[in-house]
């Protein structure tokens, strides 16, 4: 917080905004304010209690307790987000925002937030310049937020694209050191592949970090409280303030192993799944820097981002939108049922159409589940929750890659709490596999790996060692995946944190692979 007359600055800012004929605030949360209401609510003219201001504070403590974030960058726009925490009960709070580049304000506006959105607010700031770094701030109740940094996407050109890829941060499993590491590096965007939060209570809490509320989250109020808690993590707050995020959910933003009409971790005594699912989705859209709200037809969780002439990023939802229920292990008849889907027909059509329009760019599919085969030698799948359990859906993607002559396909994956580099093919056990692309799987931020949970049986360890299409696997460490994508090659780096037992941004490079549009992976020195 800078000690200056923020009320005066805020009032001047609002005055400038309100006198401007050109500026149309593009608030996604509700109504724009009028001058009288602003002065009534913000308390311009009341005391701020800061040195030199000579007035009384409208609120003693900063209302920006959950930081700021940005997300879903496009070439001309980006979503900026914050949340207002008030010390006293209010009907509404007016919030001003500014977006700047090179020290010059280029967009500004005002909006209002209320309890209807849990006091969160998002602004889809348009009119921006491609491939440009911006800063943004919010002002409310006499206080100014921290300064956020963000970046728009390029419309053309072949400048390298750097993406940090992350998933699976369980609050009670340790400190979010991967987020601290990502906050300290330069990337174009952070890709979050889900399990941003976990629905569990504290039965599995081992250390001092405990979930709030102290029980499995089920209601809208529960989901909101859990999002609020995660947004107070210092490392996560730094990451959000530093980079734009492109996020999708996995299962734990609702409940473990969720699918369209249920979840493994949803029991009938917990109420109607449709109500719980809607609550989880609403809280996600309120608290994440993602475009729109679930009631808006254009606010789809699956969406696409183009980074100039280098990358198309297709972000998938493999959980709540279209997935049929998971089969049980060994139930080959159900698993191979051609009518079963993991994406749903609309999302599958959307994805295959996007892949057909590849234009020679890298096609990166951001998804939750391991796409490479993980089967016993007798072809029995280890985990029917993964793409192995939906082979017909996987085949549709592989067909789209083949039919459209895509040479540069990279699938990025979370969920499995371990690091993998996989060469994708229709049948990796064939004498001459028909190659499709590569898959890079990020380790978890904190969520226990199979080895930590002591469920990686020796039999599975030996099996994985013998899988012909797995170039690299680590089932122990936490960290993140870093992609550097150039026109003719993609380098994938696995960065590990030495520990998650105490806050730290220490990291080391564990593995480095390159793929050059030949659907193969080559290890590089690390
Ligand atoms: Fe997870």
Short mmCIF file of C-alpha atoms and ligand atoms in Angstrom, two decimals:
data_model
loop_
_atom_site.label_atom_id
_atom_site.label_comp_id
_atom_site.label_asym_id
_atom_site.label_seq_id
_atom_site.Cartn_x
_atom_site.Cartn_y
_atom_site.Cartn_z
CA UNK A 1 0.00 0.00 0.00
CA UNK A 2 1.35 3.39 -0.94
CA UNK A 3 0.73 6.09 1.64
CA UNK A 4 -0.90 8.79 -0.36
CA UNK A 5 -4.32 10.37 -0.48
CA UNK A 6 -6.01 7.47 -2.13
CA UNK A 7 -9.47 8.89 -1.60
CA UNK A 8 -8.51 12.00 -3.53
CA UNK A 9 -6.84 9.94 -6.20
CA UNK A 10 -9.80 7.64 -6.42
CA UNK A 11 -12.21 10.53 -6.58
CA UNK A 12 -10.18 12.19 -9.30
CA UNK A 13 -10.02 8.92 -11.15
CA UNK A 14 -13.76 8.46 -10.98
CA UNK A 15 -14.33 12.06 -11.96
CA UNK A 16 -12.17 11.58 -15.02
CA UNK A 17 -13.97 8.38 -15.86
CA UNK A 18 -17.43 9.77 -15.35
CA UNK A 19 -16.71 12.89 -17.40
CA UNK A 20 -15.35 10.87 -20.25
CA UNK A 21 -17.74 10.42 -23.14
CA UNK A 22 -15.50 7.91 -24.86
CA UNK A 23 -15.02 5.39 -22.12
CA UNK A 24 -17.54 2.65 -21.65
CA UNK A 25 -16.78 0.55 -18.62
CA UNK A 26 -17.03 -3.08 -19.62
CA UNK A 27 -17.92 -4.48 -16.26
CA UNK A 28 -19.03 -8.09 -16.32
CA UNK A 29 -20.28 -7.69 -12.78
CA UNK A 30 -23.30 -5.52 -12.75
CA UNK A 31 -24.01 -1.93 -12.83
CA UNK A 32 -21.92 1.13 -13.45
CA UNK A 33 -21.98 3.77 -10.82
CA UNK A 34 -23.12 7.34 -10.75
CA UNK A 35 -21.22 10.19 -9.14
CA UNK A 36 -23.51 10.57 -6.13
CA UNK A 37 -23.42 6.88 -5.35
CA UNK A 38 -19.64 6.76 -5.63
CA UNK A 39 -19.17 9.55 -3.15
CA UNK A 40 -21.74 8.01 -0.83
CA UNK A 41 -20.19 4.57 -0.90
CA UNK A 42 -16.51 5.26 -1.22
CA UNK A 43 -16.62 8.02 1.32
CA UNK A 44 -14.65 10.58 -0.62
CA UNK A 45 -14.68 13.46 1.83
CA UNK A 46 -14.52 11.11 4.80
CA UNK A 47 -11.31 10.35 6.55
CA UNK A 48 -8.82 7.82 5.23
CA UNK A 49 -6.59 7.90 8.28
CA UNK A 50 -3.40 7.90 6.27
CA UNK A 51 -0.59 10.42 6.79
CA UNK A 52 -1.35 13.80 5.28
CA UNK A 53 -4.86 13.11 4.18
CA UNK A 54 -6.60 14.64 7.17
CA UNK A 55 -9.74 12.60 6.74
CA UNK A 56 -11.31 9.49 8.27
CA UNK A 57 -10.93 6.11 6.58
CA UNK A 58 -13.90 4.56 4.85
CA UNK A 59 -12.40 1.22 5.80
CA UNK A 60 -9.42 0.69 8.04
CA UNK A 61 -8.06 -2.41 6.33
CA UNK A 62 -7.52 -3.10 2.67
CA UNK A 63 -10.53 -4.71 1.01
CA UNK A 64 -8.18 -6.50 -1.42
CA UNK A 65 -7.39 -9.46 0.84
CA UNK A 66 -7.50 -11.98 -1.99
CA UNK A 67 -5.17 -10.14 -4.31
CA UNK A 68 -5.68 -9.55 -8.00
CA UNK A 69 -5.50 -11.80 -11.01
CA UNK A 70 -5.86 -11.75 -14.76
CA UNK A 71 -6.74 -14.41 -17.26
CA UNK A 72 -8.02 -15.57 -20.62
CA UNK A 73 -5.78 -13.15 -22.56
CA UNK A 74 -6.61 -12.58 -26.20
CA UNK A 75 -4.93 -10.25 -28.68
CA UNK A 76 -7.13 -7.28 -27.74
CA UNK A 77 -8.45 -8.07 -24.27
CA UNK A 78 -7.85 -9.71 -20.94
CA UNK A 79 -10.01 -10.41 -17.89
CA UNK A 80 -8.90 -8.71 -14.67
CA UNK A 81 -10.28 -9.90 -11.33
CA UNK A 82 -10.37 -8.98 -7.69
CA UNK A 83 -12.54 -9.47 -4.62
CA UNK A 84 -13.73 -6.94 -2.07
CA UNK A 85 -13.72 -7.78 1.66
CA UNK A 86 -15.60 -5.27 3.77
CA UNK A 87 -15.27 -4.61 7.50
CA UNK A 88 -18.93 -3.63 7.84
CA UNK A 89 -22.08 -4.79 6.16
CA UNK A 90 -22.74 -3.01 2.88
CA UNK A 91 -25.23 -3.37 0.04
CA UNK A 92 -22.68 -2.75 -2.67
CA UNK A 93 -19.17 -1.48 -3.21
CA UNK A 94 -18.02 0.55 -6.17
CA UNK A 95 -14.66 -0.29 -7.61
CA UNK A 96 -12.52 1.64 -10.08
CA UNK A 97 -9.94 -0.05 -12.28
CA UNK A 98 -7.10 1.11 -14.46
CA UNK A 99 -4.97 -0.64 -17.06
CA UNK A 100 -1.63 0.89 -18.03
CA UNK A 101 1.33 0.22 -20.25
CA UNK A 102 4.71 1.94 -20.14
CA UNK A 103 3.41 4.09 -17.27
CA UNK A 104 0.45 5.42 -19.28
CA UNK A 105 -3.18 4.65 -18.43
CA UNK A 106 -4.82 3.21 -21.55
CA UNK A 107 -8.11 1.87 -20.19
CA UNK A 108 -10.06 2.66 -17.05
CA UNK A 109 -13.55 2.28 -15.73
CA UNK A 110 -15.75 1.57 -12.75
CA UNK A 111 -18.04 -1.19 -11.71
CA UNK A 112 -19.96 -2.40 -8.67
CA UNK A 113 -19.81 -5.63 -6.78
CA UNK A 114 -22.32 -7.13 -4.37
CA UNK A 115 -22.96 -10.27 -2.37
CA UNK A 116 -24.59 -11.77 -5.48
CA UNK A 117 -21.12 -12.54 -6.88
CA UNK A 118 -19.62 -13.17 -3.42
CA UNK A 119 -18.04 -9.69 -3.74
CA UNK A 120 -15.84 -10.83 -6.60
CA UNK A 121 -15.63 -8.83 -9.79
CA UNK A 122 -14.29 -9.37 -13.27
CA UNK A 123 -13.73 -6.84 -16.01
CA UNK A 124 -13.14 -7.95 -19.59
CA UNK A 125 -10.84 -5.11 -20.60
CA UNK A 126 -10.92 -4.63 -24.35
CA UNK A 127 -9.26 -2.22 -26.77
CA UNK A 128 -5.76 -3.48 -25.92
CA UNK A 129 -2.74 -3.92 -28.20
CA UNK A 130 -1.49 -7.41 -29.12
CA UNK A 131 1.66 -8.87 -27.54
CA UNK A 132 1.89 -6.08 -24.99
CA UNK A 133 2.71 -6.05 -21.28
CA UNK A 134 0.18 -4.23 -19.08
CA UNK A 135 -0.25 -3.41 -15.42
CA UNK A 136 -3.61 -3.05 -13.70
CA UNK A 137 -4.95 -1.87 -10.35
CA UNK A 138 -8.25 -1.56 -8.57
CA UNK A 139 -9.39 1.14 -6.14
CA UNK A 140 -12.21 0.77 -3.61
CA UNK A 141 -13.20 2.01 -0.14
CA UNK A 142 -10.23 4.35 -0.09
CA UNK A 143 -7.67 1.68 -0.83
CA UNK A 144 -5.68 0.65 -3.85
CA UNK A 145 -4.92 -2.96 -4.74
CA UNK A 146 -1.50 -4.34 -5.47
CA UNK A 147 -0.38 -3.82 -9.04
CA UNK A 148 -1.04 -6.78 -11.31
CA UNK A 149 0.92 -7.59 -14.44
CA UNK A 150 -0.51 -9.20 -17.54
CA UNK A 151 0.15 -9.67 -21.25
CA UNK A 152 -1.97 -9.88 -24.40
CA UNK A 153 -1.46 -12.51 -27.11
CA UNK A 154 0.27 -11.83 -30.42
CA UNK A 155 -1.85 -11.80 -33.61
CA UNK A 156 0.98 -12.96 -35.85
CA UNK A 157 4.69 -13.55 -35.95
CA UNK A 158 6.86 -16.40 -34.73
CA UNK A 159 8.13 -15.09 -31.41
CA UNK A 160 8.71 -18.02 -29.00
CA UNK A 161 5.83 -18.74 -26.63
CA UNK A 162 6.62 -19.65 -23.02
CA UNK A 163 3.92 -21.37 -21.00
CA UNK A 164 4.11 -22.56 -17.39
CA UNK A 165 1.83 -25.58 -16.95
CA UNK A 166 0.56 -26.58 -13.53
CA UNK A 167 -2.09 -28.59 -11.71
CA UNK A 168 -3.13 -30.18 -8.43
CA UNK A 169 -2.50 -27.84 -5.51
CA UNK A 170 -3.94 -29.34 -2.36
CA UNK A 171 -3.74 -26.84 0.49
CA UNK A 172 -3.40 -29.46 3.22
CA UNK A 173 -0.62 -31.34 1.40
CA UNK A 174 2.04 -28.64 1.63
CA UNK A 175 3.15 -25.20 0.52
CA UNK A 176 2.53 -24.01 -3.01
CA UNK A 177 6.21 -23.69 -3.91
CA UNK A 178 5.69 -24.40 -7.59
CA UNK A 179 3.50 -21.30 -7.71
CA UNK A 180 6.28 -19.30 -6.02
CA UNK A 181 8.72 -20.58 -8.64
CA UNK A 182 6.42 -19.68 -11.53
CA UNK A 183 5.87 -16.22 -10.08
CA UNK A 184 9.63 -15.64 -10.29
CA UNK A 185 10.06 -16.46 -14.01
CA UNK A 186 8.94 -14.80 -17.23
CA UNK A 187 6.19 -16.61 -19.14
CA UNK A 188 3.47 -15.51 -21.54
CA UNK A 189 0.77 -17.28 -19.56
CA UNK A 190 0.19 -19.88 -16.87
CA UNK A 191 -1.90 -22.86 -17.97
CA UNK A 192 -3.75 -24.39 -15.02
CA UNK A 193 -5.07 -27.86 -15.84
CA UNK A 194 -7.24 -28.24 -12.77
CA UNK A 195 -7.43 -29.36 -9.16
CA UNK A 196 -6.78 -25.71 -8.33
CA UNK A 197 -8.46 -26.60 -5.05
CA UNK A 198 -9.68 -29.76 -3.33
CA UNK A 199 -13.09 -30.46 -1.90
CA UNK A 200 -11.90 -32.53 1.05
CA UNK A 201 -12.14 -31.67 4.72
CA UNK A 202 -9.18 -32.17 7.01
CA UNK A 203 -9.21 -35.91 7.54
CA UNK A 204 -6.01 -36.19 5.48
CA UNK A 205 -4.33 -33.03 6.81
CA UNK A 206 -0.88 -33.93 8.03
CA UNK A 207 0.73 -30.57 8.74
CA UNK A 208 -0.31 -27.15 9.97
CA UNK A 209 -2.19 -26.25 6.80
CA UNK A 210 -5.84 -27.09 7.26
CA UNK A 211 -8.81 -26.58 5.00
CA UNK A 212 -11.50 -24.00 5.63
CA UNK A 213 -14.26 -24.92 6.10
CA UNK A 214 -13.29 -27.91 8.21
CA UNK A 215 -15.42 -30.35 6.24
CA UNK A 216 -15.96 -31.56 2.69
CA UNK A 217 -17.39 -28.70 0.67
CA UNK A 218 -20.85 -29.29 -0.76
CA UNK A 219 -22.86 -26.04 -0.82
CA UNK A 220 -22.30 -22.81 -2.74
CA UNK A 221 -21.22 -21.14 0.51
CA UNK A 222 -18.71 -23.98 1.09
CA UNK A 223 -17.19 -23.70 -2.39
CA UNK A 224 -16.92 -19.92 -2.08
CA UNK A 225 -15.17 -20.20 1.29
CA UNK A 226 -12.69 -22.73 -0.08
CA UNK A 227 -11.89 -20.52 -3.07
CA UNK A 228 -11.45 -17.60 -0.69
CA UNK A 229 -9.01 -19.57 1.43
CA UNK A 230 -6.87 -20.64 -1.52
CA UNK A 231 -6.74 -17.06 -2.77
CA UNK A 232 -4.96 -16.05 0.47
CA UNK A 233 -1.96 -18.29 -0.20
CA UNK A 234 1.02 -15.92 -0.61
CA UNK A 235 2.67 -17.89 -3.43
CA UNK A 236 -0.58 -18.23 -5.37
CA UNK A 237 -1.28 -14.52 -4.88
CA UNK A 238 2.16 -13.68 -6.29
CA UNK A 239 1.63 -15.94 -9.28
CA UNK A 240 -1.76 -14.39 -10.05
CA UNK A 241 -0.45 -10.85 -9.74
CA UNK A 242 2.50 -11.66 -12.01
CA UNK A 243 1.02 -13.62 -14.96
CA UNK A 244 -2.26 -14.10 -16.81
CA UNK A 245 -3.79 -17.54 -16.20
CA UNK A 246 -5.73 -19.79 -18.56
CA UNK A 247 -7.51 -22.29 -16.34
CA UNK A 248 -9.87 -25.23 -16.55
CA UNK A 249 -11.19 -27.37 -13.76
CA UNK A 250 -10.49 -31.03 -13.12
CA UNK A 251 -12.56 -33.13 -10.73
CA UNK A 252 -11.68 -31.70 -7.32
CA UNK A 253 -13.11 -28.25 -8.05
CA UNK A 254 -16.40 -30.17 -7.70
CA UNK A 255 -15.76 -33.69 -6.26
CA UNK A 256 -13.33 -36.56 -6.80
CA UNK A 257 -13.75 -38.43 -10.10
CA UNK A 258 -16.68 -36.32 -11.16
CA UNK A 259 -18.50 -36.90 -14.40
CA UNK A 260 -21.52 -35.29 -16.06
CA UNK A 261 -24.16 -36.69 -13.70
CA UNK A 262 -22.25 -37.62 -10.57
CA UNK A 263 -18.94 -38.20 -8.84
CA UNK A 264 -17.18 -40.94 -6.90
CA UNK A 265 -17.04 -38.55 -3.94
CA UNK A 266 -20.70 -37.55 -4.05
CA UNK A 267 -23.19 -39.52 -1.98
CA UNK A 268 -26.95 -39.20 -2.04
CA UNK A 269 -27.02 -37.90 1.54
CA UNK A 270 -25.01 -34.92 0.29
CA UNK A 271 -27.97 -33.81 -1.79
CA UNK A 272 -28.69 -33.46 -5.47
CA UNK A 273 -25.54 -33.71 -7.63
CA UNK A 274 -26.94 -31.20 -10.12
CA UNK A 275 -27.24 -28.61 -7.35
CA UNK A 276 -23.73 -29.34 -6.05
CA UNK A 277 -22.25 -29.25 -9.55
CA UNK A 278 -23.94 -25.91 -10.26
CA UNK A 279 -22.59 -24.50 -6.98
CA UNK A 280 -19.05 -25.62 -7.81
CA UNK A 281 -19.28 -24.11 -11.29
CA UNK A 282 -20.73 -20.83 -10.01
CA UNK A 283 -17.99 -20.40 -7.39
CA UNK A 284 -15.34 -21.23 -10.00
CA UNK A 285 -16.61 -18.59 -12.42
CA UNK A 286 -16.85 -16.07 -9.57
CA UNK A 287 -13.38 -16.64 -8.17
CA UNK A 288 -11.25 -17.47 -11.21
CA UNK A 289 -10.06 -14.99 -13.85
CA UNK A 290 -12.03 -16.74 -16.55
CA UNK A 291 -14.21 -14.99 -19.13
CA UNK A 292 -17.93 -14.69 -18.44
CA UNK A 293 -20.36 -16.41 -16.12
CA UNK A 294 -21.93 -19.85 -16.49
CA UNK A 295 -25.34 -18.36 -17.26
CA UNK A 296 -23.94 -16.72 -20.39
CA UNK A 297 -23.96 -18.87 -23.53
CA UNK A 298 -20.50 -17.74 -24.62
CA UNK A 299 -18.94 -18.63 -21.25
CA UNK A 300 -17.85 -22.13 -22.16
CA UNK A 301 -15.18 -23.83 -20.14
CA UNK A 302 -13.67 -25.32 -23.32
CA UNK A 303 -12.09 -22.56 -25.33
CA UNK A 304 -9.25 -21.73 -27.67
CA UNK A 305 -6.30 -19.31 -27.64
CA UNK A 306 -4.04 -18.47 -30.58
CA UNK A 307 -0.49 -17.27 -29.97
CA UNK A 308 0.45 -15.62 -33.28
CA UNK A 309 1.65 -18.01 -35.97
CA UNK A 310 3.14 -20.40 -33.41
CA UNK A 311 0.51 -22.07 -31.23
CA UNK A 312 -3.19 -22.88 -31.02
CA UNK A 313 -4.10 -23.85 -27.45
CA UNK A 314 -7.29 -25.90 -27.11
CA UNK A 315 -8.47 -26.07 -23.48
CA UNK A 316 -10.75 -29.04 -22.76
CA UNK A 317 -13.20 -29.99 -20.02
CA UNK A 318 -13.06 -33.74 -19.56
CA UNK A 319 -15.17 -33.76 -16.39
CA UNK A 320 -18.44 -31.92 -16.05
CA UNK A 321 -19.58 -31.04 -19.54
CA UNK A 322 -19.92 -34.32 -21.41
CA UNK A 323 -18.25 -37.25 -19.64
CA UNK A 324 -20.12 -40.52 -19.26
CA UNK A 325 -19.58 -42.39 -16.00
CA UNK A 326 -16.26 -44.15 -15.51
CA UNK A 327 -16.20 -47.86 -16.19
CA UNK A 328 -14.81 -50.29 -13.65
CA UNK A 329 -11.38 -51.74 -14.23
CA UNK A 330 -11.56 -54.78 -16.47
CA UNK A 331 -14.98 -53.93 -17.92
CA UNK A 332 -13.78 -53.95 -21.52
CA UNK A 333 -17.29 -54.10 -22.92
CA UNK A 334 -18.26 -50.78 -21.37
CA UNK A 335 -14.87 -49.20 -22.03
CA UNK A 336 -15.07 -50.02 -25.75
CA UNK A 337 -18.71 -49.02 -26.17
CA UNK A 338 -18.63 -46.67 -29.18
CA UNK A 339 -21.52 -44.64 -27.76
CA UNK A 340 -19.49 -43.56 -24.71
CA UNK A 341 -17.96 -40.09 -24.63
CA UNK A 342 -15.60 -38.08 -22.47
CA UNK A 343 -16.01 -34.73 -24.26
CA UNK A 344 -19.66 -34.69 -25.31
CA UNK A 345 -20.62 -34.19 -28.93
CA UNK A 346 -20.51 -30.39 -29.03
CA UNK A 347 -17.04 -30.18 -27.49
CA UNK A 348 -15.73 -32.98 -29.71
CA UNK A 349 -17.03 -31.23 -32.84
CA UNK A 350 -15.53 -27.96 -31.65
CA UNK A 351 -12.14 -29.59 -31.01
CA UNK A 352 -11.90 -31.48 -34.27
CA UNK A 353 -12.90 -28.35 -36.21
CA UNK A 354 -10.18 -26.42 -34.41
CA UNK A 355 -7.58 -29.06 -35.18
CA UNK A 356 -8.61 -29.01 -38.84
CA UNK A 357 -7.80 -25.30 -38.90
CA UNK A 358 -4.21 -25.84 -37.66
CA UNK A 359 -2.47 -23.89 -40.41
CA UNK A 360 0.85 -25.53 -39.58
CA UNK A 361 0.90 -24.09 -36.06
CA UNK A 362 1.63 -26.22 -32.99
CA UNK A 363 -1.60 -27.73 -31.71
CA UNK A 364 -1.47 -27.83 -27.91
CA UNK A 365 -4.35 -29.59 -26.18
CA UNK A 366 -4.74 -28.57 -22.54
CA UNK A 367 -6.53 -31.41 -20.80
CA UNK A 368 -6.84 -33.06 -17.42
CA UNK A 369 -6.20 -36.74 -18.09
CA UNK A 370 -3.33 -38.85 -19.30
CA UNK A 371 -3.96 -39.56 -22.98
CA UNK A 372 -1.12 -42.04 -23.51
CA UNK A 373 -1.90 -45.68 -22.95
CA UNK A 374 -1.28 -47.03 -19.47
CA UNK A 375 -2.23 -50.67 -19.70
CA UNK A 376 -1.03 -54.03 -18.53
CA UNK A 377 0.49 -56.24 -21.23
CA UNK A 378 -2.90 -57.94 -21.56
CA UNK A 379 -4.34 -54.49 -22.47
CA UNK A 380 -6.32 -54.17 -19.23
CA UNK A 381 -6.29 -50.48 -18.36
CA UNK A 382 -4.85 -49.37 -15.03
CA UNK A 383 -7.14 -46.42 -14.60
CA UNK A 384 -10.46 -46.23 -16.47
CA UNK A 385 -10.83 -42.59 -15.33
CA UNK A 386 -8.14 -41.66 -17.89
CA UNK A 387 -8.48 -41.59 -21.70
CA UNK A 388 -7.81 -45.34 -21.61
CA UNK A 389 -11.35 -45.63 -20.30
CA UNK A 390 -12.74 -43.73 -23.31
CA UNK A 391 -10.79 -45.13 -26.29
CA UNK A 392 -13.39 -44.09 -28.86
CA UNK A 393 -13.12 -40.46 -27.75
CA UNK A 394 -9.34 -40.67 -27.94
CA UNK A 395 -9.56 -42.18 -31.38
CA UNK A 396 -11.61 -39.19 -32.60
CA UNK A 397 -8.74 -36.87 -31.66
CA UNK A 398 -6.12 -39.15 -33.19
CA UNK A 399 -8.22 -39.37 -36.36
CA UNK A 400 -8.45 -35.58 -36.54
CA UNK A 401 -4.67 -35.35 -36.19
CA UNK A 402 -4.10 -37.96 -38.92
CA UNK A 403 -6.71 -36.73 -41.38
CA UNK A 404 -5.45 -33.16 -41.11
CA UNK A 405 -1.75 -34.10 -41.36
CA UNK A 406 -0.91 -32.52 -38.03
CA UNK A 407 2.79 -32.99 -37.32
CA UNK A 408 3.03 -30.71 -34.31
CA UNK A 409 0.61 -32.04 -31.66
CA UNK A 410 1.44 -31.63 -27.96
CA UNK A 411 -1.02 -32.78 -25.30
CA UNK A 412 -0.46 -31.23 -21.88
CA UNK A 413 -1.93 -33.00 -18.90
CA UNK A 414 -2.40 -32.77 -15.13
CA UNK A 415 -4.37 -34.96 -12.69
CA UNK A 416 -1.94 -37.82 -12.17
CA UNK A 417 0.39 -36.13 -9.63
CA UNK A 418 3.54 -37.22 -11.45
CA UNK A 419 5.77 -36.21 -14.38
CA UNK A 420 5.68 -37.98 -17.73
CA UNK A 421 6.97 -37.50 -21.28
CA UNK A 422 5.05 -39.75 -23.66
CA UNK A 423 5.16 -40.40 -27.38
CA UNK A 424 1.53 -40.74 -28.49
CA UNK A 425 0.53 -43.38 -31.01
CA UNK A 426 -2.56 -45.40 -31.80
CA UNK A 427 -0.92 -48.58 -30.53
CA UNK A 428 2.41 -48.13 -28.75
CA UNK A 429 2.88 -51.89 -28.60
CA UNK A 430 2.73 -52.32 -32.40
CA UNK A 431 5.92 -53.23 -34.24
CA UNK A 432 5.68 -49.94 -36.12
CA UNK A 433 3.45 -47.60 -34.12
CA UNK A 434 1.42 -45.02 -36.00
CA UNK A 435 2.66 -41.90 -34.31
CA UNK A 436 0.31 -39.04 -33.45
CA UNK A 437 2.24 -36.55 -31.31
CA UNK A 438 3.65 -36.19 -27.82
CA UNK A 439 2.24 -35.73 -24.32
CA UNK A 440 3.84 -33.79 -21.47
CA UNK A 441 2.39 -34.29 -17.98
CA UNK A 442 3.02 -31.79 -15.22
CA UNK A 443 3.78 -32.88 -11.65
CA UNK A 444 1.44 -31.71 -8.91
CA UNK A 445 2.06 -28.56 -6.93
CA UNK A 446 1.54 -30.43 -3.65
CA UNK A 447 -0.96 -33.26 -4.11
CA UNK A 448 0.57 -36.56 -3.04
CA UNK A 449 2.09 -38.62 -5.80
CA UNK A 450 1.42 -42.33 -6.09
CA UNK A 451 4.75 -43.07 -4.48
CA UNK A 452 4.02 -40.73 -1.58
CA UNK A 453 0.70 -42.48 -1.13
CA UNK A 454 2.56 -45.80 -1.27
CA UNK A 455 0.22 -47.11 -3.91
CA UNK A 456 2.83 -47.38 -6.65
CA UNK A 457 3.23 -51.08 -6.31
CA UNK A 458 6.38 -52.71 -7.48
CA UNK A 459 4.40 -54.41 -10.22
CA UNK A 460 3.28 -51.02 -11.59
CA UNK A 461 6.78 -49.60 -11.31
CA UNK A 462 8.19 -52.42 -13.40
CA UNK A 463 5.33 -52.06 -15.86
CA UNK A 464 5.96 -48.37 -16.39
CA UNK A 465 9.65 -48.99 -16.90
CA UNK A 466 8.78 -51.31 -19.75
CA UNK A 467 6.25 -49.06 -21.52
CA UNK A 468 7.78 -48.42 -24.95
CA UNK A 469 6.18 -45.00 -25.45
CA UNK A 470 7.17 -43.44 -22.09
CA UNK A 471 10.38 -41.47 -22.45
CA UNK A 472 10.44 -40.08 -18.91
CA UNK A 473 8.55 -40.62 -15.70
CA UNK A 474 8.97 -39.37 -12.15
CA UNK A 475 6.42 -40.38 -9.54
CA UNK A 476 7.91 -38.62 -6.56
CA UNK A 477 8.49 -34.90 -6.98
CA UNK A 478 6.38 -31.75 -7.02
CA UNK A 479 6.91 -28.82 -9.36
CA UNK A 480 5.68 -27.64 -12.76
CA UNK A 481 6.15 -28.01 -16.49
CA UNK A 482 7.60 -25.25 -18.66
CA UNK A 483 7.06 -25.20 -22.43
CA UNK A 484 9.09 -23.05 -24.79
CA UNK A 485 7.44 -23.27 -28.19
CA UNK A 486 9.13 -22.03 -31.33
CA UNK A 487 8.03 -22.40 -34.93
CA UNK A 488 9.90 -25.66 -35.48
CA UNK A 489 10.43 -27.12 -32.02
CA UNK A 490 8.91 -27.37 -28.58
CA UNK A 491 11.16 -27.79 -25.55
CA UNK A 492 9.53 -29.20 -22.41
CA UNK A 493 11.25 -28.74 -19.05
CA UNK A 494 10.23 -30.37 -15.78
CA UNK A 495 11.15 -28.13 -12.84
CA UNK A 496 11.00 -29.64 -9.37
CA UNK A 497 10.86 -28.04 -5.93
CA UNK A 498 13.17 -29.68 -3.37
CA UNK A 499 10.39 -29.69 -0.78
CA UNK A 500 6.86 -28.48 -0.06
CA UNK A 501 7.30 -28.64 3.73
CA UNK A 502 8.09 -24.92 4.07
CA UNK A 503 7.59 -21.89 1.82
CA UNK A 504 10.36 -21.56 -0.78
CA UNK A 505 10.79 -20.74 -4.46
CA UNK A 506 13.84 -22.99 -4.77
CA UNK A 507 13.71 -25.19 -7.86
CA UNK A 508 15.90 -27.29 -10.09
CA UNK A 509 15.66 -28.56 -13.65
CA UNK A 510 14.93 -32.30 -13.51
CA UNK A 511 14.44 -33.18 -17.18
CA UNK A 512 14.43 -31.52 -20.58
CA UNK A 513 13.02 -32.93 -23.84
CA UNK A 514 12.55 -31.53 -27.33
CA UNK A 515 10.11 -32.47 -30.07
CA UNK A 516 10.61 -31.14 -33.57
CA UNK A 517 7.37 -31.87 -35.35
CA UNK A 518 8.38 -35.52 -35.87
CA UNK A 519 6.10 -36.88 -33.08
CA UNK A 520 9.17 -38.01 -31.16
CA UNK A 521 10.87 -36.89 -27.98
CA UNK A 522 14.59 -36.40 -27.65
CA UNK A 523 16.25 -35.88 -24.29
CA UNK A 524 18.38 -32.76 -23.93
CA UNK A 525 21.02 -32.10 -21.29
CA UNK A 526 19.48 -30.57 -18.20
FE1 LIG B 1 -5.18 -33.76 -8.44
#
